[in-house]
PDB file of C-alpha atoms and ligand atoms in Angstrom:
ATOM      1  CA  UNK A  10     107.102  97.174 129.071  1.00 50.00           C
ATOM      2  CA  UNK A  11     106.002  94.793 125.779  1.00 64.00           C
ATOM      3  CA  UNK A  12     109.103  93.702 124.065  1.00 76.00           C
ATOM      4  CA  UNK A  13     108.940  94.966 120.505  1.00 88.00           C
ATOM      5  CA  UNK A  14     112.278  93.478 119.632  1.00 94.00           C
ATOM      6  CA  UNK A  15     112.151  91.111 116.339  1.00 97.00           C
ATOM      7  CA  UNK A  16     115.722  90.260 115.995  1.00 96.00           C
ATOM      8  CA  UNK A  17     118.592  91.645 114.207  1.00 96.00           C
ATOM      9  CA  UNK A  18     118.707  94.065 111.362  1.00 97.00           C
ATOM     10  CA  UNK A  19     120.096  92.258 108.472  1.00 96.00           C
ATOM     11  CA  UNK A  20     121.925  95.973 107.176  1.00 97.00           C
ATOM     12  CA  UNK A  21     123.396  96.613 110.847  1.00 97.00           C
ATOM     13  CA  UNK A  22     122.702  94.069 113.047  1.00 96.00           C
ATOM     14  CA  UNK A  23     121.513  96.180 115.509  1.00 97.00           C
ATOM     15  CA  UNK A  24     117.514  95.596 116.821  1.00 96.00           C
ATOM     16  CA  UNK A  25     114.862  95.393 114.778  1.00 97.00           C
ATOM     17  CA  UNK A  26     111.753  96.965 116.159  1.00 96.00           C
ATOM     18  CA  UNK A  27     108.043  96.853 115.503  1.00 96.00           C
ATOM     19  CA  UNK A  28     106.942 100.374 115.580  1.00 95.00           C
ATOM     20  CA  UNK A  29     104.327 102.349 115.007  1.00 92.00           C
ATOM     21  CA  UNK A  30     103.919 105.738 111.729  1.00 89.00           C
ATOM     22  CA  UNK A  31     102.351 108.874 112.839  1.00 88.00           C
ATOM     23  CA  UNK A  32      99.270 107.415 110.798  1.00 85.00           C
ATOM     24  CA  UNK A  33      98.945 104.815 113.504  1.00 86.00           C
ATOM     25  CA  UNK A  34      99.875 102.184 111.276  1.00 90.00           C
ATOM     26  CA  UNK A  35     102.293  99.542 112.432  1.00 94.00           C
ATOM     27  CA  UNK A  36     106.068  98.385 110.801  1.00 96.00           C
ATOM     28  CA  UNK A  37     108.965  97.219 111.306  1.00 97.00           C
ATOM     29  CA  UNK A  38     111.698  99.764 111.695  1.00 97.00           C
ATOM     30  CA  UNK A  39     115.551  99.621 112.566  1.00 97.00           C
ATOM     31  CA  UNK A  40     116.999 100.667 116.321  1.00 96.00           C
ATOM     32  CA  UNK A  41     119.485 102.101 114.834  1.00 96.00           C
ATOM     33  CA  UNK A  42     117.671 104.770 112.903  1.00 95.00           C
ATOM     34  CA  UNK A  43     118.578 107.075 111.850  1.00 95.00           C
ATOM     35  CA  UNK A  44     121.948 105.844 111.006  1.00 97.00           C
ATOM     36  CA  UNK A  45     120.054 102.663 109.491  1.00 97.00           C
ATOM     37  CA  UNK A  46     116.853 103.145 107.584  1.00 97.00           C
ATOM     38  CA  UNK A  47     115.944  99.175 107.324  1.00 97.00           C
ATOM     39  CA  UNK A  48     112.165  98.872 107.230  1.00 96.00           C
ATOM     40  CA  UNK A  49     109.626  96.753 106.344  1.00 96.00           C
ATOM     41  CA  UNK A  50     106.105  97.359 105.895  1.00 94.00           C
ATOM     42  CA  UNK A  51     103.390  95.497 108.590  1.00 95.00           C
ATOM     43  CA  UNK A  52      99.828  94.143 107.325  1.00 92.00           C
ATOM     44  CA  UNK A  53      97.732  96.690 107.332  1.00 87.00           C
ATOM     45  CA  UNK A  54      94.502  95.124 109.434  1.00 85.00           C
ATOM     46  CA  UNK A  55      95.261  93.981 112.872  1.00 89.00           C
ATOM     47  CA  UNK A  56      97.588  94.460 116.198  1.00 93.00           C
ATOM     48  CA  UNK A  57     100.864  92.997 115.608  1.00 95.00           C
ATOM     49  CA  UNK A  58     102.138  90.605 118.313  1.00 95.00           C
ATOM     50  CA  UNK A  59     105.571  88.917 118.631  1.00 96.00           C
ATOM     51  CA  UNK A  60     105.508  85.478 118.755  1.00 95.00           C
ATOM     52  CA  UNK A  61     108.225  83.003 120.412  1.00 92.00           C
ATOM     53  CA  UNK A  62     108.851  81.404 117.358  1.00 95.00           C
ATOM     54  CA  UNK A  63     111.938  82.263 115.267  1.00 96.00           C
ATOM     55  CA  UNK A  64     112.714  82.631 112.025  1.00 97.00           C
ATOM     56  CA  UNK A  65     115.498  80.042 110.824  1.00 96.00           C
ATOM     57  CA  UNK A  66     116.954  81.905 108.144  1.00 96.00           C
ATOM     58  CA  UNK A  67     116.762  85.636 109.301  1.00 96.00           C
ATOM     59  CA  UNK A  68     116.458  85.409 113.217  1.00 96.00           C
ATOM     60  CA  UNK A  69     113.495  87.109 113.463  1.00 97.00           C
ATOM     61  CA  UNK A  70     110.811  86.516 115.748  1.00 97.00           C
ATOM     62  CA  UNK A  71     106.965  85.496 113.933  1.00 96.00           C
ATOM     63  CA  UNK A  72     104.347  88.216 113.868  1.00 96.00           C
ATOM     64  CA  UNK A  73     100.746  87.194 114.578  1.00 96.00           C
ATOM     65  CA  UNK A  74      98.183  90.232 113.782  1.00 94.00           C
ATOM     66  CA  UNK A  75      95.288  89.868 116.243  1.00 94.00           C
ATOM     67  CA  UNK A  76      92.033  91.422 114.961  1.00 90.00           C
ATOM     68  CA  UNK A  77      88.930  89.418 116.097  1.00 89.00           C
ATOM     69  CA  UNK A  78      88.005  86.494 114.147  1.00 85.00           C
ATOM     70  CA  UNK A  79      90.342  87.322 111.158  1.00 85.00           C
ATOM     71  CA  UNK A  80      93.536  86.686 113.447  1.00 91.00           C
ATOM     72  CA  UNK A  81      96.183  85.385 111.590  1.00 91.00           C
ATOM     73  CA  UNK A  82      99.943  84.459 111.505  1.00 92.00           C
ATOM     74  CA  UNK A  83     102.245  86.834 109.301  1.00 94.00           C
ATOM     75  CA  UNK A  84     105.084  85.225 110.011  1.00 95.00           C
ATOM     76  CA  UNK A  85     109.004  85.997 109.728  1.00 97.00           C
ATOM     77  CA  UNK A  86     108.438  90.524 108.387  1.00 96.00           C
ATOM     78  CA  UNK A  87     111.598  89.581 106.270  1.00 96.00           C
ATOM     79  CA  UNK A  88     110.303  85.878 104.458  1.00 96.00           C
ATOM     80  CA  UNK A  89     107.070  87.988 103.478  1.00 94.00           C
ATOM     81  CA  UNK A  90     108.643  90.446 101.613  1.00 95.00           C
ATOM     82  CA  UNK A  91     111.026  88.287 100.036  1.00 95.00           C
ATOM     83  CA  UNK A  92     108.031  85.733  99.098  1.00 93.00           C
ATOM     84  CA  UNK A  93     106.392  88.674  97.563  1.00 93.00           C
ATOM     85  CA  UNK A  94     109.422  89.992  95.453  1.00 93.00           C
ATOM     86  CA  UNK A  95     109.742  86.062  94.256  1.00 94.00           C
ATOM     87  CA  UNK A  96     106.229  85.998  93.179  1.00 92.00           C
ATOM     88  CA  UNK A  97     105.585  86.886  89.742  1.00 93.00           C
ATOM     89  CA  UNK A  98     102.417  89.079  88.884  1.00 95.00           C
ATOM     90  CA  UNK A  99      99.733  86.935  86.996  1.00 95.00           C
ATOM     91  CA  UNK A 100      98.183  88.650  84.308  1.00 94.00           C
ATOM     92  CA  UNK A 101      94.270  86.960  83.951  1.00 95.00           C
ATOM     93  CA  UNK A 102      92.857  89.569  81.704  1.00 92.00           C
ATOM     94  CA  UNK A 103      91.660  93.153  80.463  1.00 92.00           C
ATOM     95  CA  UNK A 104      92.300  96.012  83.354  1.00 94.00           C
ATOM     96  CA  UNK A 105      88.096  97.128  83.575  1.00 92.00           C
ATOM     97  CA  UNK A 106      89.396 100.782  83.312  1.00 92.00           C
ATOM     98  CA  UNK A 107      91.908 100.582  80.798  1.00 92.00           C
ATOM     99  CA  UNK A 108      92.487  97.445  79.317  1.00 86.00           C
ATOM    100  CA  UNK A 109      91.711  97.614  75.356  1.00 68.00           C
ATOM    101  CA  UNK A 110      89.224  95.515  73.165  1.00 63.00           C
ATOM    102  CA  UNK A 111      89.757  92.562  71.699  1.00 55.00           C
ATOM    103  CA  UNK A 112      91.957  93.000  68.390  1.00 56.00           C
ATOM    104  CA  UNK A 113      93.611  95.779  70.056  1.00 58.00           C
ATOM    105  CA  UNK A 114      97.639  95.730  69.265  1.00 58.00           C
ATOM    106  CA  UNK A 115      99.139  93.979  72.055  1.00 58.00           C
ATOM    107  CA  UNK A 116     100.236  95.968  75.143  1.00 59.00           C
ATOM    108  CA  UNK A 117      97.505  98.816  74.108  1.00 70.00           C
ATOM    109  CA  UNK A 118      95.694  98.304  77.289  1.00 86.00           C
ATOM    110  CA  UNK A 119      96.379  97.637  80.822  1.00 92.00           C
ATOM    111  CA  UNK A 120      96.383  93.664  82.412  1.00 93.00           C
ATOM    112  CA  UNK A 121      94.430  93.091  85.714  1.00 94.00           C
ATOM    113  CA  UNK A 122      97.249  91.192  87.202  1.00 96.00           C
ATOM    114  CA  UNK A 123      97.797  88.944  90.672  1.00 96.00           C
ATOM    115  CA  UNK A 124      99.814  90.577  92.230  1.00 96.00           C
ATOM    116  CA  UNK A 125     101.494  90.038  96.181  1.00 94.00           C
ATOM    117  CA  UNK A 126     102.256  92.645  98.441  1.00 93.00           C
ATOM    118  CA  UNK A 127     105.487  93.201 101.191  1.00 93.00           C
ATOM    119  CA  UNK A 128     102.462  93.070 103.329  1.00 91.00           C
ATOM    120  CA  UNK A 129     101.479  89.684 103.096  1.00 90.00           C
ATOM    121  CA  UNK A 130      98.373  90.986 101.034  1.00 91.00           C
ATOM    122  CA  UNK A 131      97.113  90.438  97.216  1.00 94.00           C
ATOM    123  CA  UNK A 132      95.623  92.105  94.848  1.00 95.00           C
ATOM    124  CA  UNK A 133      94.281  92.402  91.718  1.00 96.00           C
ATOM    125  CA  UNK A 134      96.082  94.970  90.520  1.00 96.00           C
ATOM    126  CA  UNK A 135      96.226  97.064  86.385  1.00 95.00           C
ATOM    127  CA  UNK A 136      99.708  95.964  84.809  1.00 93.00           C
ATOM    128  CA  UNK A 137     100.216 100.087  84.223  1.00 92.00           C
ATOM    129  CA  UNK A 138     100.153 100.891  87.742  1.00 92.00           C
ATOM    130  CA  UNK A 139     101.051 103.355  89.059  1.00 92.00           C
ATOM    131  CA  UNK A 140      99.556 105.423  85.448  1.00 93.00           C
ATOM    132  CA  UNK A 141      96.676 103.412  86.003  1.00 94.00           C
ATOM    133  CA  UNK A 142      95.502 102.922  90.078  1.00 94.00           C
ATOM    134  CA  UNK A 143      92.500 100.265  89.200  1.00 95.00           C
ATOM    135  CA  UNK A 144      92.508  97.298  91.637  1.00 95.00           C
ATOM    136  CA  UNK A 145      90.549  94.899  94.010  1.00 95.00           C
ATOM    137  CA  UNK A 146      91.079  93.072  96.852  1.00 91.00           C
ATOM    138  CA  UNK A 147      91.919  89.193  96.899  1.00 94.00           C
ATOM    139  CA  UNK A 148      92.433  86.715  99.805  1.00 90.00           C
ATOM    140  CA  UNK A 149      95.091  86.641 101.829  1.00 87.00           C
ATOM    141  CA  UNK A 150      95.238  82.948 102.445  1.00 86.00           C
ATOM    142  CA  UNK A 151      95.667  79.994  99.830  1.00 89.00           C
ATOM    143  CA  UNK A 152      96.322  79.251  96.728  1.00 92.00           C
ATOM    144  CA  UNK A 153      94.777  81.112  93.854  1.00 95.00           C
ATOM    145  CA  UNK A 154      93.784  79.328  91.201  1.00 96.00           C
ATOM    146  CA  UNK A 155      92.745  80.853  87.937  1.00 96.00           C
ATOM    147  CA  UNK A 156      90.162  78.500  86.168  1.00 96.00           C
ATOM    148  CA  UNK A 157      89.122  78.243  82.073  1.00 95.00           C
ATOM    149  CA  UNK A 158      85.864  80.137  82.849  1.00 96.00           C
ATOM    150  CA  UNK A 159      84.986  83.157  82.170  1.00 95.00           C
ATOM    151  CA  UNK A 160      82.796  85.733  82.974  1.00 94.00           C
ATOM    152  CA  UNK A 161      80.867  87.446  80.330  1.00 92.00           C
ATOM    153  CA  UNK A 162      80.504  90.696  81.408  1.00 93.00           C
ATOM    154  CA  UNK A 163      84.371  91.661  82.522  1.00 92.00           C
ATOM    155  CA  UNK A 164      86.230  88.759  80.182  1.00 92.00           C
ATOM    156  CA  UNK A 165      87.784  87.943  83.809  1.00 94.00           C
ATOM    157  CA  UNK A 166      88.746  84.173  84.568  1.00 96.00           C
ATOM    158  CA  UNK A 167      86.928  83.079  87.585  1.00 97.00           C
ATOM    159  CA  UNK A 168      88.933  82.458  90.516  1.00 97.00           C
ATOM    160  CA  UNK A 169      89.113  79.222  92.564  1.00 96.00           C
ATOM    161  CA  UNK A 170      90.933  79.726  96.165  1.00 95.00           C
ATOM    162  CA  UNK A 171      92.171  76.969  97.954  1.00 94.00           C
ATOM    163  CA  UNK A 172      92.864  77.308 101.683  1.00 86.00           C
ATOM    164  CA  UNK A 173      92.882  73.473 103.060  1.00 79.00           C
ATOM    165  CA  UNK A 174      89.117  73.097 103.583  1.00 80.00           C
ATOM    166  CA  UNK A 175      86.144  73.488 100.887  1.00 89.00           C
ATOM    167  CA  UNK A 176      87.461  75.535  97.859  1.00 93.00           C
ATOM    168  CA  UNK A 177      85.899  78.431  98.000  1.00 93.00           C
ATOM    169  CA  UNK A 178      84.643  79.847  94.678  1.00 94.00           C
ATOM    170  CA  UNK A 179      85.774  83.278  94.307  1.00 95.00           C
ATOM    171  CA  UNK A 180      84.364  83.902  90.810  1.00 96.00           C
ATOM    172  CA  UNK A 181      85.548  86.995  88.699  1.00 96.00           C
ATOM    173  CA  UNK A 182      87.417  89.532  91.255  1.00 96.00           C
ATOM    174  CA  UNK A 183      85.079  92.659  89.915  1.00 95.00           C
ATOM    175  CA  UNK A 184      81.662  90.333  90.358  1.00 95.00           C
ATOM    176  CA  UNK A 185      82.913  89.212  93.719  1.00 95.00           C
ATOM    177  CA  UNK A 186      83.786  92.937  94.617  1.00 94.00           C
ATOM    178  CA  UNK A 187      80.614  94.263  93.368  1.00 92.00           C
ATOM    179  CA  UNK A 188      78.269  91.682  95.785  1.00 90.00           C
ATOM    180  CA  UNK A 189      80.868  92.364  98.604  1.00 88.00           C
ATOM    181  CA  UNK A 190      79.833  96.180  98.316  1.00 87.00           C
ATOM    182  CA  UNK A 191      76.232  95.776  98.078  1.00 83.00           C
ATOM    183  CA  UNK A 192      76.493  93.278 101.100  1.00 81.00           C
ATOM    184  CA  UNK A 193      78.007  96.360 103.000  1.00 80.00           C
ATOM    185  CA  UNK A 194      75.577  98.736 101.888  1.00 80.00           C
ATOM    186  CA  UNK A 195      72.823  96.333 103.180  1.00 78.00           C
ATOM    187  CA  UNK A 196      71.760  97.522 106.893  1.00 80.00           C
ATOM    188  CA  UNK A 197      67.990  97.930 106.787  1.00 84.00           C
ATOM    189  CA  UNK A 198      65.364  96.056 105.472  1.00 88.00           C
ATOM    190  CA  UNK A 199      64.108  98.665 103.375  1.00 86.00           C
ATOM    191  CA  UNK A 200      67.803  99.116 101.653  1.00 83.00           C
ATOM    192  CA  UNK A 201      66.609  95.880 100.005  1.00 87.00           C
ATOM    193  CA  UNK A 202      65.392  96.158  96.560  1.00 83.00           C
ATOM    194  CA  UNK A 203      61.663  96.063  96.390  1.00 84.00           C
ATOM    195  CA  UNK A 204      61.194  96.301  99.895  1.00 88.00           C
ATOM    196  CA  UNK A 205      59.208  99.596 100.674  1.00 88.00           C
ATOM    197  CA  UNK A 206      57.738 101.260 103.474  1.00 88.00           C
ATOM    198  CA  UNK A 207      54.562  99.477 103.519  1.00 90.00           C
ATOM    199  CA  UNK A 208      56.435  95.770 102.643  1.00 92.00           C
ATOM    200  CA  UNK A 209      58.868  96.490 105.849  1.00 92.00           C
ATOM    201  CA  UNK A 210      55.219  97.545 107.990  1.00 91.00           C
ATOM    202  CA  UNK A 211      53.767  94.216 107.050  1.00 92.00           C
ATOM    203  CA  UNK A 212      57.022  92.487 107.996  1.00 93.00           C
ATOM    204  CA  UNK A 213      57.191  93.920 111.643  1.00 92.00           C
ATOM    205  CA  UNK A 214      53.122  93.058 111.966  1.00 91.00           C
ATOM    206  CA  UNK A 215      54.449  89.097 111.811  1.00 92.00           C
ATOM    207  CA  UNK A 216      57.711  89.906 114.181  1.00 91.00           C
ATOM    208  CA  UNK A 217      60.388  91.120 111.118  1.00 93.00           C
ATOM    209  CA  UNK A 218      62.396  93.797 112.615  1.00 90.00           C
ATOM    210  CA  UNK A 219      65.226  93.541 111.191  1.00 90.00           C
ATOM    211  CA  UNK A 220      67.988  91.804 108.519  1.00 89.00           C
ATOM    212  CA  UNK A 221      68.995  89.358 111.343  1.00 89.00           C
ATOM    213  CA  UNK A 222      64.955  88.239 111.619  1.00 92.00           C
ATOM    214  CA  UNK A 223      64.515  88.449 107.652  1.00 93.00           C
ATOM    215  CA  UNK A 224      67.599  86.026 107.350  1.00 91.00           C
ATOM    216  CA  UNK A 225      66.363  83.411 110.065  1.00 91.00           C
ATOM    217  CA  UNK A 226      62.794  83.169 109.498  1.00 92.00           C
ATOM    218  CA  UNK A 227      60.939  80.281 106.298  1.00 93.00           C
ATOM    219  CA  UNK A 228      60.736  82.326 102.824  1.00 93.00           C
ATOM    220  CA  UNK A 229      57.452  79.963 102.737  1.00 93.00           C
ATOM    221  CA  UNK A 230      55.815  81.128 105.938  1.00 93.00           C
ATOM    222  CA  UNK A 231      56.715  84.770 105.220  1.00 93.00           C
ATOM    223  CA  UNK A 232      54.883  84.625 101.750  1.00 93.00           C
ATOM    224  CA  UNK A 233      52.504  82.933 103.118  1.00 93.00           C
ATOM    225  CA  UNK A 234      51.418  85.657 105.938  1.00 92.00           C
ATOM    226  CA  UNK A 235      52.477  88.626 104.212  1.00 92.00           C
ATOM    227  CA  UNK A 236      49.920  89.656 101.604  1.00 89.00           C
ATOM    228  CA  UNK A 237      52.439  90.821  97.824  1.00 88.00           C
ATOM    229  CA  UNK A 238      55.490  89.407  99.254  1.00 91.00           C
ATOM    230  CA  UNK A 239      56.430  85.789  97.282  1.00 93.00           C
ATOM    231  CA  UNK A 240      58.895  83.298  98.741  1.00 93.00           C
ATOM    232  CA  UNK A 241      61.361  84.227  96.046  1.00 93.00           C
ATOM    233  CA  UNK A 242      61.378  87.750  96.812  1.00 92.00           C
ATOM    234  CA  UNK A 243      62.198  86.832 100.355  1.00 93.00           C
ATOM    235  CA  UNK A 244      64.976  84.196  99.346  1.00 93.00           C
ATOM    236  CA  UNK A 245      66.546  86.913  97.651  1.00 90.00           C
ATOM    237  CA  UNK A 246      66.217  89.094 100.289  1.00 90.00           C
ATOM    238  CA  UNK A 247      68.048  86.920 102.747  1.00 89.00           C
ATOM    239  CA  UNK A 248      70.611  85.830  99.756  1.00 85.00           C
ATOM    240  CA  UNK A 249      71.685  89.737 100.131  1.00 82.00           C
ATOM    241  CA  UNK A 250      71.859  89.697 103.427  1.00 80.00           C
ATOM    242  CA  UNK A 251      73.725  86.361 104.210  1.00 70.00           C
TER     243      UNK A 251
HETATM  244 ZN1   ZN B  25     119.610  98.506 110.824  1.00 55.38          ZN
HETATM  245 ZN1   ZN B  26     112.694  84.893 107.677  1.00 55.38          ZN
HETATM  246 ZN1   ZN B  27      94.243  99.775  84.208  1.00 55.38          ZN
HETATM  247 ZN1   ZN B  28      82.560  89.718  86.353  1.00 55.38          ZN
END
């Protein structure tokens, strides 16, 4: 049988368990339910495992959440929650569903705000939540940094995240949503724009078959052999696919 057993429950001291909601979600619940009703809420992505490692100040055992390449240590269930009460929500600028115009009266609109979850996760998240439900995913890892520039379009800072390697340029959380979706909605060459019937025919006659081929293959020699297609058509063909 896998040991589920965290440590003890800081309202009972009895065990600490990591369990599992009828909506097949995991989370950490109390043994001694229903007499105790400690929880704590689980990231949402991944299959928790229980680490060796303890927790100095609550005696909990480390949660890893294994899911493929985006594995990653959660750590003590109790530290993450308590980080996330400590951290303060950062308001960066106008909610994009109900945050007012300029030389509105202050507090007319909603904030999107930074905000951290029990989970471990952030978001960008409207200041009138729960009136108002607008919000987009952030990064789970490293420091978010909220630069002097703006985009135009959202009046949204753009965001810098810094994780220990390159920092990565997030850009304005909508903008960086927006490319995210059309990236997903991306699965065959003809869901690329400009890229018909007869374009994806001419591709297949010099061995394009598919997004992965399109990505890997010269913009140059493409234009080149394919009669109405230019290189920077293709480059930004593969830009929306990469
Ligand atoms: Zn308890
Ligand atoms: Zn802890
Ligand atoms: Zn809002
Ligand atoms: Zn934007």
């Amino acid at each position: 049988k896998v040991d589920r057993t965290l440590g003890p429950c800081p309202d009972c001291g009895a065990a600490l368990l990591v369990r599992r909601s009828r909506h097949g979600s995991h989370f950490v619940g109390c043994d001694g339910y229903p007499d105790c009703e400690f929880t704590l809420p689980l990231p949402s992505s991944g299959k928790p495992e229980i680490r060796a490692a303890t927790c100095d100040d609550h005696g909990l055992r480390e949660v890893k959440m294994l899911d493929g390449r985006d594995t990653f240590v959660h750590g003590c269930p109790i530290c993450a929650a308590e980080d996330a009460d400590e951290t303060d929500d950062r308001a960066i600028g106008p909610c994009p569903e109900c945050g007012g115009e300029a030389g509105d009266a202050a507090g007319a609109g909603g904030e999107l705000a930074i905000k951290s979850l029990r989970t471990g996760s952030r978001l960008a998240g409207c200041t009138r939540y729960p009136d108002c439900e607008y919000s987009l995913p952030l990064p789970r890892r490293g420091d978010i940094e909220v630069t002097d520039e703006h985009c135009e379009e959202h009046a949204l800072p753009e965001l810098v995240v810094h994780s220990g390697d390159e920092p990565w340029e997030f850009g304005c959380p909508v903008c960086n949503y927006r490319e995210y979706e059309a990236r997903q909605s991306v699965s065959d060459l003809e869901d690329l724009d400009g890229l018909g019937t007869k374009t994806a025919e001419k591709l297949a006659a010099v061995g394009i078959d598919s997004l992965d081929d399109l990505r890997e293959d010269e913009a140059d020699r493409l234009a080149a052999e394919v009669q109405g297609v230019s290189a920077d058509s293709v480059r930004k063909w593969q830009a929306k696919v990469d």
